[in-house]
Coordinates of C-alpha atoms (C1' of nucleotides) in Angstrom, one line a residue:
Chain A
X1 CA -40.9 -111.4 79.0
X2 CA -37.4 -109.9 79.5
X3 CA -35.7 -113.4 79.0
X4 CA -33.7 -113.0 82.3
X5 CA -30.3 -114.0 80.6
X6 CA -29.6 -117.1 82.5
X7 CA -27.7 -115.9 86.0
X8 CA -28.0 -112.7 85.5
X9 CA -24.5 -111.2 83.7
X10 CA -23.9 -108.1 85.7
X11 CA -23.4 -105.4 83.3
X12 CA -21.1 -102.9 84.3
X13 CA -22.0 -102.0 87.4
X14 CA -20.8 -98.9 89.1
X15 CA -18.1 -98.8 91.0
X16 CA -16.6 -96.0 93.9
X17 CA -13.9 -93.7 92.8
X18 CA -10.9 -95.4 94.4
X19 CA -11.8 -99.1 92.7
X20 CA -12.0 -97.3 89.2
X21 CA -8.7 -95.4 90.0
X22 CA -7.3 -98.6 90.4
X23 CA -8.6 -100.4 87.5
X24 CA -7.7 -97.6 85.0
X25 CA -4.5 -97.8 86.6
X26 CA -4.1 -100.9 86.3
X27 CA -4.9 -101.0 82.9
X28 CA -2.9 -98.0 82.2
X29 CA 0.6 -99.6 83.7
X30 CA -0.2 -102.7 80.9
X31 CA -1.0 -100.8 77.5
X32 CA 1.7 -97.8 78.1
X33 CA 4.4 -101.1 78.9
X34 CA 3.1 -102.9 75.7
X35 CA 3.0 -99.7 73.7
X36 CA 5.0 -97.0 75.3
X37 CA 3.9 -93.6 75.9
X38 CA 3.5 -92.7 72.5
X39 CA 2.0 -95.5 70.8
X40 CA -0.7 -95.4 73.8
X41 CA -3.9 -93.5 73.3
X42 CA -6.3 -92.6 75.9
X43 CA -9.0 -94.1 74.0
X44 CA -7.3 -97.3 73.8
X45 CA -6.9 -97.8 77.6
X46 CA -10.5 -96.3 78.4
X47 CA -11.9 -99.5 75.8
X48 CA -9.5 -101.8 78.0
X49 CA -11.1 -100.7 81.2
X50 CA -14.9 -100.6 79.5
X51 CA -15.5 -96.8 80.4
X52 CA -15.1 -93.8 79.0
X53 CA -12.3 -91.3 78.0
X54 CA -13.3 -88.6 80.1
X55 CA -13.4 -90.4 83.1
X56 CA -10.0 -91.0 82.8
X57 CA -9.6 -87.5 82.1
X58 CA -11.8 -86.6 85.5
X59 CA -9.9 -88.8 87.7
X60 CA -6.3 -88.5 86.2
X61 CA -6.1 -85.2 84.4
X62 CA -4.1 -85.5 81.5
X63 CA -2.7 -88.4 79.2
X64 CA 0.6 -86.8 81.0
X65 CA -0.9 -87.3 84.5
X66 CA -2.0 -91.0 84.4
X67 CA 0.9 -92.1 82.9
X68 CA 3.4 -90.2 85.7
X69 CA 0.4 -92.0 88.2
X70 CA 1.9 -95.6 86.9
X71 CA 5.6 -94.0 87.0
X72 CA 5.2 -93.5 90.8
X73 CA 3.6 -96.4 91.4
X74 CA 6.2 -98.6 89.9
X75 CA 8.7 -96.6 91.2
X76 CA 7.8 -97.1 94.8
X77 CA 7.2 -100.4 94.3
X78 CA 11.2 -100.4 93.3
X79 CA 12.1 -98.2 95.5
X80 CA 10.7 -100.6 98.1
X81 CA 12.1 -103.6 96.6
X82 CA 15.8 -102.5 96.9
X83 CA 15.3 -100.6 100.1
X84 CA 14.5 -103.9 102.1
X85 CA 17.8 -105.7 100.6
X86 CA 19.8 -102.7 101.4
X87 CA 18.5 -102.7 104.7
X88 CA 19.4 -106.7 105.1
X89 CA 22.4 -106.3 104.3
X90 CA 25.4 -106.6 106.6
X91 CA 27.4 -104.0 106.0
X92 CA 28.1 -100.6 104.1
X93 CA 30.1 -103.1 100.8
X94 CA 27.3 -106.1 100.9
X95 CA 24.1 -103.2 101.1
X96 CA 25.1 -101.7 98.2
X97 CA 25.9 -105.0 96.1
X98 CA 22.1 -106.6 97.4
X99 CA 21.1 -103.5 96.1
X100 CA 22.3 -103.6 92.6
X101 CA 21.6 -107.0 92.6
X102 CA 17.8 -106.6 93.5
X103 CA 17.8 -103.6 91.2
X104 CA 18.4 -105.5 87.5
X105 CA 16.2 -108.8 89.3
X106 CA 13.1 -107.0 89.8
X107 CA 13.7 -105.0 86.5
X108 CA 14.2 -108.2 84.8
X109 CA 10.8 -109.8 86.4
X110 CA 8.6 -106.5 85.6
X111 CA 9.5 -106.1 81.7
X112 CA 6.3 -104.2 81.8
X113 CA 7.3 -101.5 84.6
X114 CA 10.7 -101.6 82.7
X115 CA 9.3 -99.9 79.7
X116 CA 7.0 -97.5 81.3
X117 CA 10.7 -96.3 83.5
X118 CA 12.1 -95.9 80.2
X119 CA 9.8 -94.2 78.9
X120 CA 9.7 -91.4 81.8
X121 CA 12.1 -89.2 79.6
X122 CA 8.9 -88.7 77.7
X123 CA 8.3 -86.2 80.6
X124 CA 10.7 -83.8 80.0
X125 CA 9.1 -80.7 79.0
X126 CA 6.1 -80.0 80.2
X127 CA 4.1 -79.6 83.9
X128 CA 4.8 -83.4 85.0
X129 CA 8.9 -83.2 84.6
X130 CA 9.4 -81.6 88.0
X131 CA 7.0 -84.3 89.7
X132 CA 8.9 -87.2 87.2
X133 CA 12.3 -85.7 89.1
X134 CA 11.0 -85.7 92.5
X135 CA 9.5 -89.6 92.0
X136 CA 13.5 -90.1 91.0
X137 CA 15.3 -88.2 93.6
X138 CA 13.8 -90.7 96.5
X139 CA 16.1 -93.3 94.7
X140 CA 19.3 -90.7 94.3
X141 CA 18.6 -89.8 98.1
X142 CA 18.9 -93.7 99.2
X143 CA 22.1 -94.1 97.5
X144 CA 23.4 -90.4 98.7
X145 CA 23.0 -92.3 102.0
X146 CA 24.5 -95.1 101.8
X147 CA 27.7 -93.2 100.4
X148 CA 27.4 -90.8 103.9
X149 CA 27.6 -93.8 105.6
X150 CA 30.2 -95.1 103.6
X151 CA 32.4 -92.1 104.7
X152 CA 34.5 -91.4 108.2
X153 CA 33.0 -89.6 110.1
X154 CA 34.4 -86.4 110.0
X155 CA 35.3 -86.1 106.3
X156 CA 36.0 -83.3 104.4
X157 CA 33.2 -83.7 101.1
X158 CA 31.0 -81.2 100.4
X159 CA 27.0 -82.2 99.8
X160 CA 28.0 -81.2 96.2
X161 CA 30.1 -83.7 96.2
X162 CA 28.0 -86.5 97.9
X163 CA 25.2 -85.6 95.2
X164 CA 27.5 -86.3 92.4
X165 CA 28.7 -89.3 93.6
X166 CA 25.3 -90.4 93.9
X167 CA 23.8 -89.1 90.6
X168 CA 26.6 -91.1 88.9
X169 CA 25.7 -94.0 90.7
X170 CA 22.2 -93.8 89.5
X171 CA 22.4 -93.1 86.3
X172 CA 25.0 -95.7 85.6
X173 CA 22.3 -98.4 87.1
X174 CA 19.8 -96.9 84.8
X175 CA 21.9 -96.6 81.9
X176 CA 23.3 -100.8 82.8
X177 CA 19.6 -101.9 82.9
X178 CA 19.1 -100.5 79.7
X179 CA 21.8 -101.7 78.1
X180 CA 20.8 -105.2 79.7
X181 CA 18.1 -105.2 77.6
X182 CA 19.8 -105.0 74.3
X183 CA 22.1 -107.7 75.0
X184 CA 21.4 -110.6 73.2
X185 CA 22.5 -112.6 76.5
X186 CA 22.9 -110.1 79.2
X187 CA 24.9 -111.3 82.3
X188 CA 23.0 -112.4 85.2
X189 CA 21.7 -109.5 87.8
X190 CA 24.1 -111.3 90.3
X191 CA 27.0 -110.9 87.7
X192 CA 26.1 -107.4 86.7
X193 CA 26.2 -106.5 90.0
X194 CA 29.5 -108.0 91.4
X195 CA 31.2 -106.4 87.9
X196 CA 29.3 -102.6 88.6
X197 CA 30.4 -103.0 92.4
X198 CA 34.0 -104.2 91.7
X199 CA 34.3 -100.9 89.8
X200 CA 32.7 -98.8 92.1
X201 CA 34.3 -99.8 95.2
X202 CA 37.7 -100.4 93.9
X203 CA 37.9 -98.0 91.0
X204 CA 39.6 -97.6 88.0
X205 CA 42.8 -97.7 88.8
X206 CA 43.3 -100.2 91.6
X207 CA 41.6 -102.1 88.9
X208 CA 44.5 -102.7 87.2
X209 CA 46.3 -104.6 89.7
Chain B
X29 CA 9.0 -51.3 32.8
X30 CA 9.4 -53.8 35.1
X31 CA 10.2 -51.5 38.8
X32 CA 13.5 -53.5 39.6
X33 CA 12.4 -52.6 43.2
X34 CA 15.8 -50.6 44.1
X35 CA 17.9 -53.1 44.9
X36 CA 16.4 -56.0 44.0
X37 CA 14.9 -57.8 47.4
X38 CA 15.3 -61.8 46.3
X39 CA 11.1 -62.5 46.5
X40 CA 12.0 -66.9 48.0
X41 CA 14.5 -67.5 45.1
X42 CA 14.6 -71.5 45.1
X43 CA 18.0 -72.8 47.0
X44 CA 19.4 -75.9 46.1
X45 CA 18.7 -79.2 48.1
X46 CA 21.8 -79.5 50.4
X47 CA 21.6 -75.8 51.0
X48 CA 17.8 -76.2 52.4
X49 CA 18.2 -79.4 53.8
X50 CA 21.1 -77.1 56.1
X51 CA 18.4 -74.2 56.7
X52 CA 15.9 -76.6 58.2
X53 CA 18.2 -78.5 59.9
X54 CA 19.7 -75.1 61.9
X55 CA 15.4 -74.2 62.4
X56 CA 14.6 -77.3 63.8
X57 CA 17.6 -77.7 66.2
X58 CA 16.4 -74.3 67.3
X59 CA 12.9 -74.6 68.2
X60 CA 13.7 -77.8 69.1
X61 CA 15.9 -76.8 71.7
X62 CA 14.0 -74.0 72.9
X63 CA 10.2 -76.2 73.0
X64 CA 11.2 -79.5 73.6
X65 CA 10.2 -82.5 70.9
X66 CA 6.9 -82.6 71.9
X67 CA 6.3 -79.1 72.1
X68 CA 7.0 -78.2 68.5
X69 CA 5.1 -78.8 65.4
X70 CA 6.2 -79.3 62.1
X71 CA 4.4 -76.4 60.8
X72 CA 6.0 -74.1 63.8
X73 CA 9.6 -75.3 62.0
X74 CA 8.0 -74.9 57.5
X75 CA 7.2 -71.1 58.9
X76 CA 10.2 -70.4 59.8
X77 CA 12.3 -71.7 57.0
X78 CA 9.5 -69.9 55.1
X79 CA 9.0 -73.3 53.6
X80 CA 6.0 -75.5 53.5
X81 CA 5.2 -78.6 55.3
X82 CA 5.5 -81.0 52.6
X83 CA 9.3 -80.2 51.5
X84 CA 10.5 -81.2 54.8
X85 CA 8.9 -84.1 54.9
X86 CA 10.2 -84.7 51.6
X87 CA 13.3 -84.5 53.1
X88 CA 13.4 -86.1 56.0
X89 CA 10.7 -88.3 56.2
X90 CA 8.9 -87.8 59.5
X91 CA 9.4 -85.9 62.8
X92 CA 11.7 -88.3 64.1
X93 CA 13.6 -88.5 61.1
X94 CA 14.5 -84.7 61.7
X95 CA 14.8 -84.6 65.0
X96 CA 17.0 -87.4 64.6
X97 CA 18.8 -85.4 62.3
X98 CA 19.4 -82.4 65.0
X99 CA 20.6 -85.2 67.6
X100 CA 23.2 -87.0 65.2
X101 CA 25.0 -83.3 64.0
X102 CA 24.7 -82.4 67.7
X103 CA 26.1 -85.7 69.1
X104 CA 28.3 -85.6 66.7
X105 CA 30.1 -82.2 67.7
X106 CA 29.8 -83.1 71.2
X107 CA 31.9 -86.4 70.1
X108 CA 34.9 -84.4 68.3
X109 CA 35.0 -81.3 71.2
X110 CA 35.7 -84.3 73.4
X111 CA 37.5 -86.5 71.3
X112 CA 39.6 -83.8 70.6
X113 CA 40.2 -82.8 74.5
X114 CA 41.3 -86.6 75.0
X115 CA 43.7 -87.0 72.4
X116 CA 45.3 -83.9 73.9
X117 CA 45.8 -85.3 77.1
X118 CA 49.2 -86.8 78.3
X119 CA 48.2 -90.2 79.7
X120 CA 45.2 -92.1 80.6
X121 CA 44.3 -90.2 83.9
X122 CA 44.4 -86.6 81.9
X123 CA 42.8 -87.7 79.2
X124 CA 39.5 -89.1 80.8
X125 CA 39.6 -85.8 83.2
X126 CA 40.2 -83.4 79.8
X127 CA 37.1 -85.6 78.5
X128 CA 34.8 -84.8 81.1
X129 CA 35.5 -81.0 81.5
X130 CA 34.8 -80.5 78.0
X131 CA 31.6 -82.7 78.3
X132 CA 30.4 -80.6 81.1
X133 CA 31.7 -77.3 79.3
X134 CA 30.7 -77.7 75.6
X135 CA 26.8 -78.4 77.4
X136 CA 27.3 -75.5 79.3
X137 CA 27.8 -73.5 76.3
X138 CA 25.6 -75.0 74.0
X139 CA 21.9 -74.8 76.1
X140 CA 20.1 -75.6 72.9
X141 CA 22.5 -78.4 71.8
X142 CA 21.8 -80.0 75.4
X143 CA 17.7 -80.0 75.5
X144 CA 17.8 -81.4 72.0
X145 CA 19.9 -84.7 73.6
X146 CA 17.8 -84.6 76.8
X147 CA 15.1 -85.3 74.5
X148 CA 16.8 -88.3 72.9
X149 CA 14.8 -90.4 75.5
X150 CA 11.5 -89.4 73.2
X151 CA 12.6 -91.5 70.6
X152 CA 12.8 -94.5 73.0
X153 CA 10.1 -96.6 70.9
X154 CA 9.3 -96.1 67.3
X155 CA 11.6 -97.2 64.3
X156 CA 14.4 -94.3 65.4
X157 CA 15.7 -95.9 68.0
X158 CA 18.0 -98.7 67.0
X159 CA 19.4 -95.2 64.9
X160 CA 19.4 -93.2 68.3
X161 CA 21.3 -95.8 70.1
X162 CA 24.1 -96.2 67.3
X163 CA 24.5 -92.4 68.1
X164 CA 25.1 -93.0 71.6
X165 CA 27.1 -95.8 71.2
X166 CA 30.1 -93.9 69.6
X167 CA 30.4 -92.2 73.3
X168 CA 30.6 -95.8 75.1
X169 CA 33.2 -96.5 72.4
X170 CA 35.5 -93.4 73.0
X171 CA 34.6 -94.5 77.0
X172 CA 35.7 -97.9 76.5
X173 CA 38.8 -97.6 74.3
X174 CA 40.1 -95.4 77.4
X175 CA 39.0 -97.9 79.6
X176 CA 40.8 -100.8 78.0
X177 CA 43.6 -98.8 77.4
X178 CA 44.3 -98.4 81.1
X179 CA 43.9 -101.8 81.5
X180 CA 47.2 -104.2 81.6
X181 CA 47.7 -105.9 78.7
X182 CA 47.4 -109.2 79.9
X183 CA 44.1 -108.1 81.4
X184 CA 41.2 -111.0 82.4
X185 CA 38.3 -109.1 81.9
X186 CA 35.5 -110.2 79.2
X187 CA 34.0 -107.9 76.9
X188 CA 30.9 -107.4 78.5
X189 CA 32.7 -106.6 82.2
X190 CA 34.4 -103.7 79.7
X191 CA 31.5 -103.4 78.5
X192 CA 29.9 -102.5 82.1
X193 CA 32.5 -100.0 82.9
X194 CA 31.8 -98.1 80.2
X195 CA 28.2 -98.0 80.1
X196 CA 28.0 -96.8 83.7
X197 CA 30.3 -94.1 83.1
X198 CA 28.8 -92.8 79.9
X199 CA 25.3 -93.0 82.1
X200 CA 26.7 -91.0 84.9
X201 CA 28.2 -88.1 82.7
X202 CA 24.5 -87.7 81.1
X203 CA 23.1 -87.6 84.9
X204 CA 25.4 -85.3 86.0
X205 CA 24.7 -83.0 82.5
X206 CA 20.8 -82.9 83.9
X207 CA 21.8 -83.2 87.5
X208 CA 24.0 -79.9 86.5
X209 CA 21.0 -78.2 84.8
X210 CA 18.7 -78.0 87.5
X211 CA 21.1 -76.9 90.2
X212 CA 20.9 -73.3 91.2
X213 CA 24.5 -72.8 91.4
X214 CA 26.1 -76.0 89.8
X215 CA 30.1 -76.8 90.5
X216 CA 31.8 -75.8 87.5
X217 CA 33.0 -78.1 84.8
X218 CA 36.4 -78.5 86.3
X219 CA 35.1 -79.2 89.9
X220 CA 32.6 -81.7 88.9
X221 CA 35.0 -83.3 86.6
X222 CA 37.7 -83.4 89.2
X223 CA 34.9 -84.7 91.8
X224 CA 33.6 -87.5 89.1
X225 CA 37.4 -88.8 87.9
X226 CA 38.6 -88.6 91.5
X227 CA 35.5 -91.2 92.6
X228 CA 35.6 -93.2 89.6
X229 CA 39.7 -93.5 89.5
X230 CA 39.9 -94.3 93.4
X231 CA 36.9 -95.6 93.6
X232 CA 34.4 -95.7 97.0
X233 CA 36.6 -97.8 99.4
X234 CA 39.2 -95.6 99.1
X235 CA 37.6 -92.4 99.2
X236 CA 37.2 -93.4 103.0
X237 CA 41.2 -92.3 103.3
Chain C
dC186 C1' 15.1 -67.8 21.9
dC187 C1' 12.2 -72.0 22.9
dG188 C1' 10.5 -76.2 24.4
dA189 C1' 11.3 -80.5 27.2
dG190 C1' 12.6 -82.2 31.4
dT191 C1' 13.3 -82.1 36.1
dA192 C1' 14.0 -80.7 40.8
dA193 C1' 12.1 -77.5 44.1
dC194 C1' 8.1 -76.3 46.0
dT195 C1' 2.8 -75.5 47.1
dT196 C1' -2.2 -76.1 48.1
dA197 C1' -5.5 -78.6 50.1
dC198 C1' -6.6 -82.3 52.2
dT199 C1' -7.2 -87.0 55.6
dG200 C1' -7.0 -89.3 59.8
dG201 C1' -6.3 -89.8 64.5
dG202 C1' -5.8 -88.6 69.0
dA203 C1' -5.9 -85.2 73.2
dG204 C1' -9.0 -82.8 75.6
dT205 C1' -14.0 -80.8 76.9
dA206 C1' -19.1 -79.2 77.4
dA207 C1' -23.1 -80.7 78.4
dC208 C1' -26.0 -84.1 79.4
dT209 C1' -27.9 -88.8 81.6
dT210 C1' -28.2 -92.6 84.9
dG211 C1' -27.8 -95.0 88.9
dA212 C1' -27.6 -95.4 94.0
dC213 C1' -28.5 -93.6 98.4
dT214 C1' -31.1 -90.6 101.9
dC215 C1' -35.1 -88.7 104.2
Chain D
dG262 C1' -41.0 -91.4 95.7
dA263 C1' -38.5 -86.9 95.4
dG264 C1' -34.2 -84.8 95.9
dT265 C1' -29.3 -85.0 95.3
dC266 C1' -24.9 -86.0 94.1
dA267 C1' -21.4 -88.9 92.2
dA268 C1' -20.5 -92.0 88.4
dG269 C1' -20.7 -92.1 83.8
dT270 C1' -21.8 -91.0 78.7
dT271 C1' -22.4 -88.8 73.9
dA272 C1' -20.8 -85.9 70.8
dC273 C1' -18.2 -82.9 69.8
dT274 C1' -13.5 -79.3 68.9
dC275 C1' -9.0 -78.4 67.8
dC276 C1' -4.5 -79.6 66.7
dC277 C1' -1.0 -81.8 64.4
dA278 C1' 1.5 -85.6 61.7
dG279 C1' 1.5 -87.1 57.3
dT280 C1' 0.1 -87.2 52.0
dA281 C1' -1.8 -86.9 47.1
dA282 C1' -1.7 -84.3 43.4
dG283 C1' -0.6 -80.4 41.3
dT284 C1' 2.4 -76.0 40.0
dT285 C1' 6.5 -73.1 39.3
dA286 C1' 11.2 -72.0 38.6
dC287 C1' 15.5 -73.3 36.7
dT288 C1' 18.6 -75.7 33.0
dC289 C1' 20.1 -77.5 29.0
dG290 C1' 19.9 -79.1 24.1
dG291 C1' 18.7 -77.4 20.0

DNA sequence: CCGAGTAACTTACTGGGAGTAACTTGACTC
DNA sequence: GAGTCAAGTTACTCCCAGTAAGTTACTCGG
């Protein structure tokens, strides 16, 4: 009699592609947060979803792959984030501080998505890099924006000079979110903000006064 | 007779520690630079030494250990070209422009040098971090000194507003390096200096004039 | 010149993880 | 219920970081 265990446990059913994607996405986004990139094997992840390792390696490629998968993901999820405060924002001065602001807030509410953004360096060398840069370059391109529009109308900058304006920008938000994380008591995302956009806006020197 | 063979070729004469120590310190910077951290394998590194795997280990302990070794001497030289470029300088404005032009120049003239510290981000997790980041931290410190010294001496900002300054510059000048890399016909040194030191000094309000 | 001691160095291995070839199982269609 | 195709698995290979245990060259006291 094949004891009918109680209400029947349903044991691993299949599921179509694009519910698996997700749940070995899913699953991805928590063990390479926890673990980083390194300390992450594919194994490990394919026991956390209950399937197998090449699966993973049907639907996502390469170890490389799935983990520039969650990169984009959280990235757009960012991207979105600060995109809608910059867009609420009254003017040129206040979209750029929401932005900043909303920045280091959602960065400190997903420690998880933190570390995996860290970790992107990871994807330096190697086929992924140039896809790694584009997922950045949407953020870069937001900011390169909002510094056009920051500018008269007919002004005299180059795009060379728009660009490195902007790169700066971002990588001192990266660089200030990291170091938020090593301070034993990091100032408030509204505070880090106000001080990043002080600087920004004003500059060194007029800082002085 | 034992056929000196001509003029004696020396068969792997034994060298002494710091000398070998040196020779696979100058091999692994190399292939470093040219594969990436990922990309190269201890083994690719013993064979050309012409040394076997276990010495280096001896020696350095693990793969981070040495590659932590290339990024310290590397970092290091970086930190003196520059140092030296500021100390040059004739007041507070040269100096942080001299600073960034030889930045920007010693990385143009160093390829290797600069994959090796694009790669620092590998070491993100693992036990060499906290040792990557005090390597790092000598730049904010040489960043912030010049900050504070252009600061009035009666000054009310707080350590960590300093503190903010200075890691968003040092983050900008790394972007810029990359930014730099993969443009097909960057701005030289000088230009993007000027560009950077002009934004950061007048800041973005005033760029509108 | 010779043995003892030591530092430089090697051979030969383990373990773990990325990636794959080849096969099986379930669900749906006609 | 036979055919078919996607979902899924087992059972590997290869590569590479790291190590245990031994061997060889140099040196220095006698």
């Amino acid at each position: 009699m094949t004891s009918t265990t109680d209400h029947a446990v349903p044991p691993k059913r299949r599921r179509d592609r694009a519910a698996r994607e997700r749940e070995i996405l899913d699953a991805a986004e928590r063990i390479f947060g926890e673990r980083g990139y390194q300390g992450t094997s594919m194994d490990e992840i394919a026991a956390e979803v209950g399937v197998s390792k090449p699966l993973i390696y049907q639907y996502y490629g390469s170890k490389d792959g799935l983990f520039l998968a969650c990169l984009s993901r959280l990235r757009a999820q960012l991207l979105d984030a600060v995109s809608e405060a910059v867009l609420a924002a009254p003017d040129a001065e206040e979209a750029m501080k929401a932005g900043f602001v909303e920045w280091f807030s959602f960065l400190d509410d997903h420690p998880r998505a933190w570390s995996v953004l860290v970790d992107e360096g990871m994807l330096a060398a190697g086929p992924a890099a140039q896809a790694a840069d584009e997922v950045r370059a949407d953020f870069v391109e937001l900011i390169a924006t909002m510094v056009r529009l920051n500018l008269p109308a007919g002004h005299a900058f180059t795009e060379d000079e728009i660009q490195i304006v902007a790169q700066s920008i971002s990588g001192a938000t990266e660089r200030l979110a990291i170091w938020r994380t090593k301070h034993p008591a990091p100032p408030s995302p509204t505070q880090t903000a106000t001080t990043l956009m002080t600087f920004l806006w004003q500059g060194l020197n007029t800082l002085r006064a």
